[in-house]
C-alpha atoms as one frame of an Amber mdcrd trajectory, in Angstrom:
protein
  17.227 -17.602  -7.878  15.746 -17.631 -11.339  14.533 -14.842 -13.561  10.921
 -15.282 -12.468  11.864 -14.958  -8.798  13.985 -11.874  -9.297  11.299 -10.275
 -11.486   8.731 -10.946  -8.771  10.876  -9.358  -6.055  11.738  -6.345  -8.181
   8.087  -5.761  -9.054   7.101  -6.132  -5.409   9.776  -3.608  -4.373   8.694
  -1.103  -7.030   5.046  -1.514  -6.065   5.771  -0.823  -2.396   8.016   2.117
  -3.256   5.312   3.665  -5.442   2.757   3.089  -2.698   4.907   4.943  -0.157
   5.521   7.805  -2.588   1.790   8.103  -3.210   1.127   8.034   0.530   3.438
  11.040   0.862   2.387  12.974  -2.247  -1.404  13.036  -1.842  -1.411  15.046
   1.419   1.377  17.257   0.037  -0.612  18.099  -3.090  -3.754  18.734  -1.026
  -1.733  21.068   1.196  -0.310  22.920  -1.809  -3.737  23.358  -3.372  -5.666
  24.326  -0.233  -2.938  25.711   2.029  -4.622  23.983   4.949  -2.882  21.504
   7.199  -6.283  20.229   8.342  -7.366  19.222   4.845  -3.996  17.608   4.316
  -4.582  15.537   7.451  -8.053  14.574   6.262  -6.597  13.449   2.917  -4.004
  11.327   4.724  -6.687   9.816   6.968  -8.949   8.962   4.022  -6.006   7.474
   2.139  -4.837   5.265   5.032  -8.256   4.202   6.365  -8.677   1.274   3.909
  -5.294  -0.066   5.008  -6.241  -0.083   8.662  -9.528  -1.776   7.872  -7.972
  -4.359   5.533  -4.900  -5.352   7.591  -6.772  -7.461  10.174  -8.769  -9.210
   7.442  -5.623  -9.815   5.378  -3.856 -11.187   8.459  -6.621 -13.687   9.105
  -6.587 -14.774   5.450  -2.790 -15.124   5.481  -3.000 -17.396   8.525  -5.734
 -19.627   7.121  -5.048 -19.874   3.389  -1.937 -21.073   1.569   0.441 -18.259
   0.553   0.558 -19.322  -3.096  -3.223 -19.042  -3.388  -3.247 -15.560  -1.845
  -0.462 -14.241  -4.070  -2.184 -15.583  -7.152
């Protein structure tokens, strides 16, 4: 595995780690500011809604298009 491959995998790992941290922190900060579990749940829902909408579309694209073209 060359430098470019390892750099790609490290950047992908860090991107996913940051995404998961953000997914946890946004509802936590909303809860700390408002003190309401309901608003925290609404923040989590609004943050995850684009994922649930995009996953089926991304799955269809991943099945039909070459992987290299999608990553680029």
